[in-house]
Coordinates of C-alpha atoms in Angstrom, one line a residue:
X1 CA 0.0 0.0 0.0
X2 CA 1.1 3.4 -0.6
X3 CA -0.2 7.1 -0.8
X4 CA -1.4 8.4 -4.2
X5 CA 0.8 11.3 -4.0
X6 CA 4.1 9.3 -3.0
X7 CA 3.6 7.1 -6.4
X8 CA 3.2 10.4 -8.5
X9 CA 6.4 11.6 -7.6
X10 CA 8.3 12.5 -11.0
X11 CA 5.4 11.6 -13.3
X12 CA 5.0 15.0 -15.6
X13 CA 1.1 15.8 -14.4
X14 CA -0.4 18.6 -16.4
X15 CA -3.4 18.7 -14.1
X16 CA -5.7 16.8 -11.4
X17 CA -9.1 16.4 -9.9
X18 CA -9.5 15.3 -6.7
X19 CA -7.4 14.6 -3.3
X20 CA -3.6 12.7 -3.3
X21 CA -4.1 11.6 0.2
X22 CA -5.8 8.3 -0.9
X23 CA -3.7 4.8 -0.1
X24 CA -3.2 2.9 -3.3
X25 CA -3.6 -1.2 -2.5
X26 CA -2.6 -1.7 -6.5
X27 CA -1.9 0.0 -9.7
X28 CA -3.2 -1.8 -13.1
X29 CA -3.3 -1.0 -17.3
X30 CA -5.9 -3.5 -17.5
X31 CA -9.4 -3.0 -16.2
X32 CA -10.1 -6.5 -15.7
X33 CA -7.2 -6.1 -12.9
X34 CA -8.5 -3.7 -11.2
X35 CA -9.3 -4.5 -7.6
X36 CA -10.7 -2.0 -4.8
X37 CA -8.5 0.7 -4.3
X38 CA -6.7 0.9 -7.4
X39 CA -5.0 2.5 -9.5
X40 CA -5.8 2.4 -13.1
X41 CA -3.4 4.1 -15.9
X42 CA -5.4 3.9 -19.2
X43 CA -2.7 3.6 -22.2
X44 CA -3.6 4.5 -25.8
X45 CA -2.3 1.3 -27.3
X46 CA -1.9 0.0 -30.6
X47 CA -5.4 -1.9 -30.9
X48 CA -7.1 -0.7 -27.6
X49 CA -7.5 2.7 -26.2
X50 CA -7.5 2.1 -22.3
X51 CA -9.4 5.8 -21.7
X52 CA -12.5 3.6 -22.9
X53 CA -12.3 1.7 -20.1
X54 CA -12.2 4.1 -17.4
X55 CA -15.8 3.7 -16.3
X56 CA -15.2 -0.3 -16.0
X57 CA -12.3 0.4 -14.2
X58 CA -13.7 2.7 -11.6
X59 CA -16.8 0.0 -11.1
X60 CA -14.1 -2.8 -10.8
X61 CA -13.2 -0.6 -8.2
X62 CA -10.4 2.2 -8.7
X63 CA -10.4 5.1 -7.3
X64 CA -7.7 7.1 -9.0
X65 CA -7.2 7.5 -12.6
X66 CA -4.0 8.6 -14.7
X67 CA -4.9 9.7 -18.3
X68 CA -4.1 11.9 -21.0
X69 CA -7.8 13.1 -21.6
X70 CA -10.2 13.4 -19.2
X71 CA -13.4 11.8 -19.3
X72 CA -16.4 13.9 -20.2
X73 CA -18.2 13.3 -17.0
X74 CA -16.0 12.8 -14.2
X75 CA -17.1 10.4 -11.3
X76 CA -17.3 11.6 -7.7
X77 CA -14.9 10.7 -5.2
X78 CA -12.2 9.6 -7.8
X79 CA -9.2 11.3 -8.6
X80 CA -8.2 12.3 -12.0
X81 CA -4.2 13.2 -12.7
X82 CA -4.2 14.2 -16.2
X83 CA -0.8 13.3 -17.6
X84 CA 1.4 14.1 -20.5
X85 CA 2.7 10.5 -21.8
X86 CA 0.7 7.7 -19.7
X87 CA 3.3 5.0 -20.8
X88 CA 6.1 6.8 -19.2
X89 CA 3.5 7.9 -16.0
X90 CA 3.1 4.1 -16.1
X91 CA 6.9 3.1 -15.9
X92 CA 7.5 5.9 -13.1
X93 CA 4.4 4.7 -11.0
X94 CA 5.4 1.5 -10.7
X95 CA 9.0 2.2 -9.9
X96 CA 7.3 4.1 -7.2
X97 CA 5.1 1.9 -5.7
X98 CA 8.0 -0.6 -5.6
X99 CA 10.3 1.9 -3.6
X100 CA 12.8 1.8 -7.1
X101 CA 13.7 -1.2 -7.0
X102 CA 16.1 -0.7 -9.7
X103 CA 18.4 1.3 -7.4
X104 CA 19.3 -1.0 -4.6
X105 CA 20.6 -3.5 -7.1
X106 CA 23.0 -3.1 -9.9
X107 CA 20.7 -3.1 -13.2
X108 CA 22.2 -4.2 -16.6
X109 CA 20.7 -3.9 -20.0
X110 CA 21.4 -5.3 -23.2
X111 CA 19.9 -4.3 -26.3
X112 CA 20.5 -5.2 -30.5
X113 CA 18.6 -7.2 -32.8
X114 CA 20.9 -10.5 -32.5
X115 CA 22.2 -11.9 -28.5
X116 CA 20.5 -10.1 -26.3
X117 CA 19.1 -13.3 -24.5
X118 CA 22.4 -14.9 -25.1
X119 CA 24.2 -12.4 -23.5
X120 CA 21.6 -12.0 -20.6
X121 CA 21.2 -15.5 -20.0
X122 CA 25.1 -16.0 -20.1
X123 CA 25.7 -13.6 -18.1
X124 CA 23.1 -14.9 -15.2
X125 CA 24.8 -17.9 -15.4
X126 CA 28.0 -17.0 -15.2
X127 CA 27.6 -14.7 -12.1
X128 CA 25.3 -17.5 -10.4
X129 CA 28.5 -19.8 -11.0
X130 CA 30.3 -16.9 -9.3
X131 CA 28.3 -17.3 -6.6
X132 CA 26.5 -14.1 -6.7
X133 CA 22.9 -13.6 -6.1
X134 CA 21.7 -12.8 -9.7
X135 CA 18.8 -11.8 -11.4
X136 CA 17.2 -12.4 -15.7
X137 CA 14.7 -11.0 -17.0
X138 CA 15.1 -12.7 -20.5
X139 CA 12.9 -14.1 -23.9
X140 CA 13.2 -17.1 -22.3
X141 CA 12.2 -16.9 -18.4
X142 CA 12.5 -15.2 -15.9
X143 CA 14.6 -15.4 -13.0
X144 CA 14.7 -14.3 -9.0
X145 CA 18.2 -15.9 -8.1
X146 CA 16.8 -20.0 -8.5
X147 CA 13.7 -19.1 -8.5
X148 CA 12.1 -19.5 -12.3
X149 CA 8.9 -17.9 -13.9
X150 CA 7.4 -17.9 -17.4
X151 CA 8.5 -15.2 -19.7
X152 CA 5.9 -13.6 -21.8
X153 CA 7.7 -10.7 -23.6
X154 CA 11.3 -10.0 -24.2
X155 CA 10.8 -6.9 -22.0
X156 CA 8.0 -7.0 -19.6
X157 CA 5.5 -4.0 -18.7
X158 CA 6.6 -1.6 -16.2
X159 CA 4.2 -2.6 -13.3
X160 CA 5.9 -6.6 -14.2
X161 CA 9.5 -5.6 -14.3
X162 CA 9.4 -3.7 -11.3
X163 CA 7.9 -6.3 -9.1
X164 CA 10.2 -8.8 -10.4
X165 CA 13.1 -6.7 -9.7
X166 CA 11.7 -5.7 -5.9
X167 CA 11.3 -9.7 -4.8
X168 CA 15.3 -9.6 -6.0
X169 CA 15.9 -7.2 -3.8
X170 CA 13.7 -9.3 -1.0
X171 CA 15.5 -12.1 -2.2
X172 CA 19.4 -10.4 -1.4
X173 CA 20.0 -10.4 -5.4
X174 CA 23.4 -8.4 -5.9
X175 CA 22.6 -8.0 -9.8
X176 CA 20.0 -8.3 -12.8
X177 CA 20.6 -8.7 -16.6
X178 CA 17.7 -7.9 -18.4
X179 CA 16.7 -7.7 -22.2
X180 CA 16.3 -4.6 -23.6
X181 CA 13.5 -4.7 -26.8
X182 CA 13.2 -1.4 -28.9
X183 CA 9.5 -1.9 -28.4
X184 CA 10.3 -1.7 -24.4
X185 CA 11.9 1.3 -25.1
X186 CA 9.5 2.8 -27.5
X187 CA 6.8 2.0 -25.4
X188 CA 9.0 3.3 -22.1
X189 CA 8.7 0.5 -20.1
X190 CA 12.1 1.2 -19.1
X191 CA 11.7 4.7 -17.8
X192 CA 12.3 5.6 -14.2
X193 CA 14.7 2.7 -14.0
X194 CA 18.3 2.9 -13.0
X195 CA 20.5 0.8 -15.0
X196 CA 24.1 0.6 -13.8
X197 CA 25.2 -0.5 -17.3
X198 CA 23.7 -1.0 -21.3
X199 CA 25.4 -2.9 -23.8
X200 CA 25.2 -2.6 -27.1
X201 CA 25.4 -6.1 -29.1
X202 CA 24.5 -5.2 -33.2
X203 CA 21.6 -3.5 -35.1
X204 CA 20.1 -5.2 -38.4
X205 CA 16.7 -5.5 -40.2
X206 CA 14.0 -6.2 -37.8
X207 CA 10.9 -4.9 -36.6
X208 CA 10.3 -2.2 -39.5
X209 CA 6.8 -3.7 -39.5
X210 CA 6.9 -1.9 -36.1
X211 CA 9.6 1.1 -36.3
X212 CA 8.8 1.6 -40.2
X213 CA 12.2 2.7 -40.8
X214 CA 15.7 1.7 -39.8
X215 CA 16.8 5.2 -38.7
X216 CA 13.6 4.9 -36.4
X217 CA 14.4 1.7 -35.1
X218 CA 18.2 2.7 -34.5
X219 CA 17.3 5.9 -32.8
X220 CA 15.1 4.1 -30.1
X221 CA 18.2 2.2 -29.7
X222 CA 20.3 4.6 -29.0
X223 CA 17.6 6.9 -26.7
X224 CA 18.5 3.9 -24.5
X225 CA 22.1 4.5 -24.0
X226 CA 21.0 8.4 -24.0
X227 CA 19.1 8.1 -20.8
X228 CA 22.1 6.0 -18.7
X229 CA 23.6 8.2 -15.9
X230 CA 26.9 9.2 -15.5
X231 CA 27.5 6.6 -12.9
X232 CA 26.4 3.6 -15.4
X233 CA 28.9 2.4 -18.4
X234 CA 27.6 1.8 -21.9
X235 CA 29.7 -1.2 -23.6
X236 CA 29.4 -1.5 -27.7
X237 CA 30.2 -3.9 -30.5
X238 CA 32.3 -1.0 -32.3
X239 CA 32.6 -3.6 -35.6
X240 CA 29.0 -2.6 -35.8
X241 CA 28.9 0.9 -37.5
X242 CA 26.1 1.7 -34.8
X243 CA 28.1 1.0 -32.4
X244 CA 29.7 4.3 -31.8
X245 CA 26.4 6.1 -32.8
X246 CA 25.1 4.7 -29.4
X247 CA 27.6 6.1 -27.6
X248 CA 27.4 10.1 -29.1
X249 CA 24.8 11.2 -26.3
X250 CA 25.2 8.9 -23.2
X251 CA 26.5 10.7 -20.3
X252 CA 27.8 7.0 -18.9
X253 CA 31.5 5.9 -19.4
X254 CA 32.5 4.5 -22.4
X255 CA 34.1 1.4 -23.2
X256 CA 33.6 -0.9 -26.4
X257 CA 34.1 -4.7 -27.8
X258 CA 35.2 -6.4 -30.9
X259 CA 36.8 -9.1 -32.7
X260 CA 38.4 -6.8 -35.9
X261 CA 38.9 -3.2 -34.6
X262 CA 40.5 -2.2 -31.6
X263 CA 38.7 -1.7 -28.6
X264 CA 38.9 -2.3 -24.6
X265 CA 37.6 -5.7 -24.6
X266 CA 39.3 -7.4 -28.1
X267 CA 38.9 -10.9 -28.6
X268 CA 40.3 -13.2 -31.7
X269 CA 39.0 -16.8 -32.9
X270 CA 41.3 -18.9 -32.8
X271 CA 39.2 -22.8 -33.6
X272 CA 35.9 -22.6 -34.4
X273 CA 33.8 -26.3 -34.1
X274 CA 31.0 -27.7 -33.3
X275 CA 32.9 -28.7 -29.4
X276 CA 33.3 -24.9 -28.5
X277 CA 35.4 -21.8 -29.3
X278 CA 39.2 -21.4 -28.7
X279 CA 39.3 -17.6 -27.9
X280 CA 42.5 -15.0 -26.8
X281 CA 40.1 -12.3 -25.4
X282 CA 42.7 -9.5 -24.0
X283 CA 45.3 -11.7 -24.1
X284 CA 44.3 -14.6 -22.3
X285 CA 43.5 -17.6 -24.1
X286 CA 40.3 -19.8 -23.3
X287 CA 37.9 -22.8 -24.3
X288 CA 34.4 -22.2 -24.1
X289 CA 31.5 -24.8 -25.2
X290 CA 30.0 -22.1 -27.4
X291 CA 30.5 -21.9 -31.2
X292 CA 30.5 -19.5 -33.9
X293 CA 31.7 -16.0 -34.2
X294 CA 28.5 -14.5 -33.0
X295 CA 29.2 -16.4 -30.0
X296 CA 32.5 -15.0 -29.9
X297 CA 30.7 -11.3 -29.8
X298 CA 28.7 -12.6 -26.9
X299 CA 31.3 -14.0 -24.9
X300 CA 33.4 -11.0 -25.7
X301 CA 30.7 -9.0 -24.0
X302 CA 30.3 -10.7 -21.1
X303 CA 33.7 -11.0 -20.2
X304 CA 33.5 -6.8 -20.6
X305 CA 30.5 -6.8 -18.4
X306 CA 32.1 -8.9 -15.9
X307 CA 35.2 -7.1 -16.1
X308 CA 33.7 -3.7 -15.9
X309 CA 31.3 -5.1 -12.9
X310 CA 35.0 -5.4 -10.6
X311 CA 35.4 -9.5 -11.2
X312 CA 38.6 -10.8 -11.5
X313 CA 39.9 -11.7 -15.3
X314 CA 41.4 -15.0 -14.2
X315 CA 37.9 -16.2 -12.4
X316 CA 35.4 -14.6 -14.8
X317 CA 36.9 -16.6 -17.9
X318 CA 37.9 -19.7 -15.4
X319 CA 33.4 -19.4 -15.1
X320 CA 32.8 -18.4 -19.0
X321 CA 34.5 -21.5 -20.1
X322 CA 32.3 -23.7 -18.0
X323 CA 29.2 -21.9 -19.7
X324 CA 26.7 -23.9 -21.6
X325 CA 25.2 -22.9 -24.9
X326 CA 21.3 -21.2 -24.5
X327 CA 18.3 -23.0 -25.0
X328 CA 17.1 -22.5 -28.9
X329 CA 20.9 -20.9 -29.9
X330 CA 22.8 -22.7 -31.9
X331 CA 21.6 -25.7 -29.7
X332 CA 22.9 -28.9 -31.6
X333 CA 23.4 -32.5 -31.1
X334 CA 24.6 -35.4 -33.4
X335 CA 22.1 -38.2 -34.2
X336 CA 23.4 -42.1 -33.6
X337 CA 23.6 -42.2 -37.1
X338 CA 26.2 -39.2 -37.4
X339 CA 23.4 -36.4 -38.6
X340 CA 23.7 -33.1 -37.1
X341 CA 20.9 -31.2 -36.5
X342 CA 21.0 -27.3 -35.1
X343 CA 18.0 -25.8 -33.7
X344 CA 18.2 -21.8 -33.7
X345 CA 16.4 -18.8 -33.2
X346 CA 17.8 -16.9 -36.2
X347 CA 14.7 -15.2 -37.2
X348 CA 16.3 -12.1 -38.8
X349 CA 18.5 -12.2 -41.9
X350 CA 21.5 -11.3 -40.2
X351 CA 20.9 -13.9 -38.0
X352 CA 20.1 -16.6 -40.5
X353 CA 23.4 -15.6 -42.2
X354 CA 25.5 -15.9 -39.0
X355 CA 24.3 -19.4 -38.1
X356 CA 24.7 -20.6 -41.8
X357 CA 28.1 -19.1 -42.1
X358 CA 29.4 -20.8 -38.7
X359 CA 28.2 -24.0 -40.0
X360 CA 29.7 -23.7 -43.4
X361 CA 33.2 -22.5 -41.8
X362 CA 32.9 -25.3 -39.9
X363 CA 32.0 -28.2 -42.3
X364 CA 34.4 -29.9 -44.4
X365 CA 32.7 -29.7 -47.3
X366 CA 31.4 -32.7 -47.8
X367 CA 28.3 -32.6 -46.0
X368 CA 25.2 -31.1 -47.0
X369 CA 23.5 -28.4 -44.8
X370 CA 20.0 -28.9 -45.0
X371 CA 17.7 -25.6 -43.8
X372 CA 13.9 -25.6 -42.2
X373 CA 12.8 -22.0 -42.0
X374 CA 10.0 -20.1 -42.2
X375 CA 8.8 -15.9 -41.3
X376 CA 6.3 -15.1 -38.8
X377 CA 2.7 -13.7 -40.0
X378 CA 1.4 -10.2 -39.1
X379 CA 5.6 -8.9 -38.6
X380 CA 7.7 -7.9 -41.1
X381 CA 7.4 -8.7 -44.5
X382 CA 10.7 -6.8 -46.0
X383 CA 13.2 -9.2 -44.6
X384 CA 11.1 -12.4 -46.3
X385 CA 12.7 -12.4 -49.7
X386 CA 15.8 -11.8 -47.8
X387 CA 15.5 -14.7 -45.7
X388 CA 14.8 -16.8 -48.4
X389 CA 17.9 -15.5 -50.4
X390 CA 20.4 -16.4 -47.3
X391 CA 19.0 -19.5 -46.8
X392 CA 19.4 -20.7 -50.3
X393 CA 22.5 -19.1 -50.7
X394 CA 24.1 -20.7 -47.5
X395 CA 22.4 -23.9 -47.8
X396 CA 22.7 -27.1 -50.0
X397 CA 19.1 -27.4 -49.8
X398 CA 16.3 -25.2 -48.0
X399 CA 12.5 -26.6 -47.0
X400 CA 10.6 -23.6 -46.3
X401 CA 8.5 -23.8 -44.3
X402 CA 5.9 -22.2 -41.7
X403 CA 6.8 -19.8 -38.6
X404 CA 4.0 -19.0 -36.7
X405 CA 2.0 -17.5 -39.2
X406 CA -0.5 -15.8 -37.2
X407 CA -3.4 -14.5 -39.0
X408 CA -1.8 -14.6 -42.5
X409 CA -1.7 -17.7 -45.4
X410 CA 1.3 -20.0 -44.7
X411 CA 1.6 -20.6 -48.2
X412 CA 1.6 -17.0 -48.7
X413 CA 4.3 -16.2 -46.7
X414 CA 6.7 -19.0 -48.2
X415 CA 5.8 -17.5 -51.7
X416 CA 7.0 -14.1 -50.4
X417 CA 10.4 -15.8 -49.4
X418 CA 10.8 -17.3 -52.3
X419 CA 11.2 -14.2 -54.2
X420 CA 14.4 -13.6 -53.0
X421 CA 16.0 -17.0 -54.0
X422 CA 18.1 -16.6 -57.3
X423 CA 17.3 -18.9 -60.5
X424 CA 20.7 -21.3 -60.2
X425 CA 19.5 -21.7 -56.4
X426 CA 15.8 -22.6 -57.1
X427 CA 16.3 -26.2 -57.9
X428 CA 17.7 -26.1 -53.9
X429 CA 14.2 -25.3 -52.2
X430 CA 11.2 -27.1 -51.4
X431 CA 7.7 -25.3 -49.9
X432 CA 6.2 -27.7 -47.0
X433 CA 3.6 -25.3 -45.2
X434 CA 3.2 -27.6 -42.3
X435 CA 6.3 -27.8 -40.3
X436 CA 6.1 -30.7 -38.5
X437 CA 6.3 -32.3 -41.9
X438 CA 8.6 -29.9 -43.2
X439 CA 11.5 -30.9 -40.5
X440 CA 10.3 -34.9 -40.9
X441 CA 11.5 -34.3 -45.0
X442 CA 15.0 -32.5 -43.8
X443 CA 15.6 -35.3 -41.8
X444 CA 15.1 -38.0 -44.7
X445 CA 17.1 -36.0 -46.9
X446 CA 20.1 -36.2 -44.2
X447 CA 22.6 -38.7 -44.3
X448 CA 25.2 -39.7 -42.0
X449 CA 27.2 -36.6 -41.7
X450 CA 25.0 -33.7 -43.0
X451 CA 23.8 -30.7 -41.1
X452 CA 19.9 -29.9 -40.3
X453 CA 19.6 -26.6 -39.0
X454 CA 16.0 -25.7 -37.6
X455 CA 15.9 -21.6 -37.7
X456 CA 13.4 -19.3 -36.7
X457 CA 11.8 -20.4 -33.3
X458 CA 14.6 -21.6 -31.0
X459 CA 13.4 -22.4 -27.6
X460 CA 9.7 -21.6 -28.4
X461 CA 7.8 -24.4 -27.8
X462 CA 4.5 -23.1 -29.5
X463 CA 3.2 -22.8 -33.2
X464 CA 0.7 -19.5 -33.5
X465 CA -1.9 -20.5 -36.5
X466 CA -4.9 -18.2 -37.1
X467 CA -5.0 -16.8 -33.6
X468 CA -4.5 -19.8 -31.9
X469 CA -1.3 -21.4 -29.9
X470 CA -0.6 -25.4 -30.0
X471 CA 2.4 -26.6 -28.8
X472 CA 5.3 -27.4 -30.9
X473 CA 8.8 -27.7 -30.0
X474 CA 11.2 -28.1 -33.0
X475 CA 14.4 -29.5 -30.6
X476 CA 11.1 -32.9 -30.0
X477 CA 10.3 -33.1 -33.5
X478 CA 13.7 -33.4 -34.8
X479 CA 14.6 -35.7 -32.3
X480 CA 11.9 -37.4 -32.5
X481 CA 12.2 -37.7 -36.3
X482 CA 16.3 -38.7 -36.4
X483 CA 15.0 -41.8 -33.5
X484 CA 12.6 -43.0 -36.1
X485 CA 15.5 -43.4 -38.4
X486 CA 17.9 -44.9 -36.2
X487 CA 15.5 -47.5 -35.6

């Protein structure tokens, strides 16, 4: 419980109605949350307009609204705080009503298109291991030291994020890595919390179904690493050309990562397999279980992160080299009949083409790599011909396939990807809609050697098909699949 006018503190009000004396038991977006003595923020969102719900909200039982536009006829006994952004009122409320969480623990933040949850997850893991209280809020779940709950978006709403992040601080958690999206940002569910670093990891096409232009998605990037304090540090990938764009406005300290240019935290590959990485990061050499060059970008970060976070070289890559690969990245295993099949996340082009290039700079030659990938419905449909270019490109045959469709044809969307794939590569490429029978083909068309790699939905264990969820987990299927022909 707290006092309405403690849990306005910093929100920009333009005006109110009513008394700030009132205790506030809960604050909600959603009027079906709403509980007696709430508080309820209505958003203007992209398909709803929470101001409609205002009168539902104050019969559910609130008795304080937070909106941009009054209501025509105001309700007795409730107060109205007219605000200028509700999203960002939203964000600082919360923070509020947790007694900012955010600042009695040390907050990192990683945002890019490609390894945030890597690096997040990683970096969880490797501070857990050494022996540190630690905290993820990730794609992939969500953790209060061991304690595990269900992820739902790759950044959480503000009321979520800070509740998660006051039980670490009731649980003793020293530090938190969280995923950064550039719809969180956008949508300033980050706002009001203090971050004692941001990393930077890469920025390619994604999400311009969303930001509608690359400069716009870029520039919510970088507002990120605009809004970190003077006490936080901001680490980039400087082989990314937006690397030092993120650092032109940040008042934090500066430091950077890379494998080509120089930087503070420089790391070289020196074996790349399927086993693991042989790495010199700053001079010291080191095994990790990870693969590929992306990976080396990851594990170049963290080792920055740990490094800038006070650990000790010698013990954080003495951890890092015990650290397993994340579920749904580059997550592989080799069949009894010698088939290798890679499940991934790569659901970007840039992605796609980092996975298929680790693969082929690690193969002999002689095997074939065989690709199952599909793009998800109602997102994006620039990248889709791009997609289907890189696959067929990279690959000595492609299935495409479905990806969550969503809403839209399956058959549509594959038809869209094939546009990109060049005449001398068509022959390569095959269109199964249904993906369970899509991977089943990939795995007949392997023999004892070849490479299966399963892009797009990584540790999701869903399909979305016209509105509606079923679970599929491509790491069961292809398993399931490569037993049949061992048998």
């Amino acid at each position: 419980m707290k006092l309405l006018k403690d849990i306005l503190d910093k929100v920009k009000i333009i005006t109110t109605n009513g008394g700030a004396e009132k205790v506030i038991n809960t604050i909600a977006f959603d009027s079906r949350e709403v509980v007696l003595n709430s508080l309820f923020v209505a958003q203007k969102g992209l398909v709803f307009d929470g101001h409609q719900f205002i009168d539902k909200a104050i019969e559910q039982g609130a008795i304080a609204i937070v909106c941009e536009e009054f209501p025509k006829n105001l309700a007795q006994d409730i107060t109205y705080i007219k605000v200028e952004d509700s999203n960002s009122a939203l964000a600082i409320i919360a923070s509020n009503f947790y007694d900012n969480p955010s600042s009695k623990l040390k907050l990192i933040g990683i945002t890019g298109t490609n390894g945030k949850t890597t690096i997040a997850t990683l970096l969880y893991n490797l501070f857990q291991k050494l022996e540190y209280k630690s905290g993820l809020l990730s794609t992939v779940k969500i953790m209060v030291d061991t304690v595990e709950y269900e992820a739902t978006h790759t950044t959480p709403n503000s009321i979520l994020i800070n509740k998660y992040l006051n039980e670490m601080v009731n649980k003793g958690v020293d530090y938190c890595f969280m995923e950064v999206s550039s719809h969180g940002i956008h949508q300033k569910r980050t706002e009001g919390l203090q971050f004692a670093g941001g990393v930077f990891t890469n920025l390619t096409h994604d999400h311009l179904d969303y930001h509608k232009t690359f400069a716009a998605y870029r520039d919510v990037k970088k507002s990120f690493f605009n809004s970190l304090s003077k006490s936080a540090f901001a680490l980039v990938n400087i082989d990314d050309k937006n690397g030092m764009i993120m650092l032109q406005n940040t008042k934090a300290k500066k430091y950077s990562y890379a494998l080509k240019t120089m930087a503070d935290f420089k790391a070289k590959i020196l074996e790349n397999e399927f086993s693991g990485l042989l790495l010199n990061i700053n001079g010291n050499e080191v095994w990790t279980k990870l693969t590929g060059s992306f990976n080396a970008y990851n594990l170049t970060a963290i080792y920055g992160v740990a490094n800038l976070l006070g650990i000790d070289s010698v013990r954080a890559l003495t951890r890092i080299s015990e650290l397993e690969s994340v579920s749904g990245r580059f997550q592989h295993f080799v069949s009894n009949e010698g088939i290798i099949a890679v499940i991934d996340y790569a659901h970007t082009p840039d992605a796609l083409k980092n996975v298929l290039e680790t693969i082929n700079n690690i193969r002999t030659g002689n095997e074939q790599v065989i690709t199952v990938v599909g793009c998800g419905g109602d997102r994006d449909k620039a990248k889709r011909p791009v997609m289907g270019r890189i696959a067929s490109q990279l690959s000595s045959q492609v299935v495409f396939t479905s990806d969550n469709p969503r809403s839209e044809n399956p058959q549509t969307i594959i038809e869209e990807m094939e546009v990109g794939v060049e005449p001398q590569n068509l022959k390569k490429t095959l269109s199964i809609a249904n993906r369970e029978q899509a991977i089943k083909t990939a795995t007949k068309l392997a023999n004892k050697g070849d490479i299966i790699l399963i892009a797009g939905k990584g540790h999701e264990t869903y399909q979305e098909i016209k509105g509606e969820r079923s679970h599929f987990d491509d790491l069961e299927v292809v398993t399931h699949f490569l037993e049949v022909i061992e048998k």
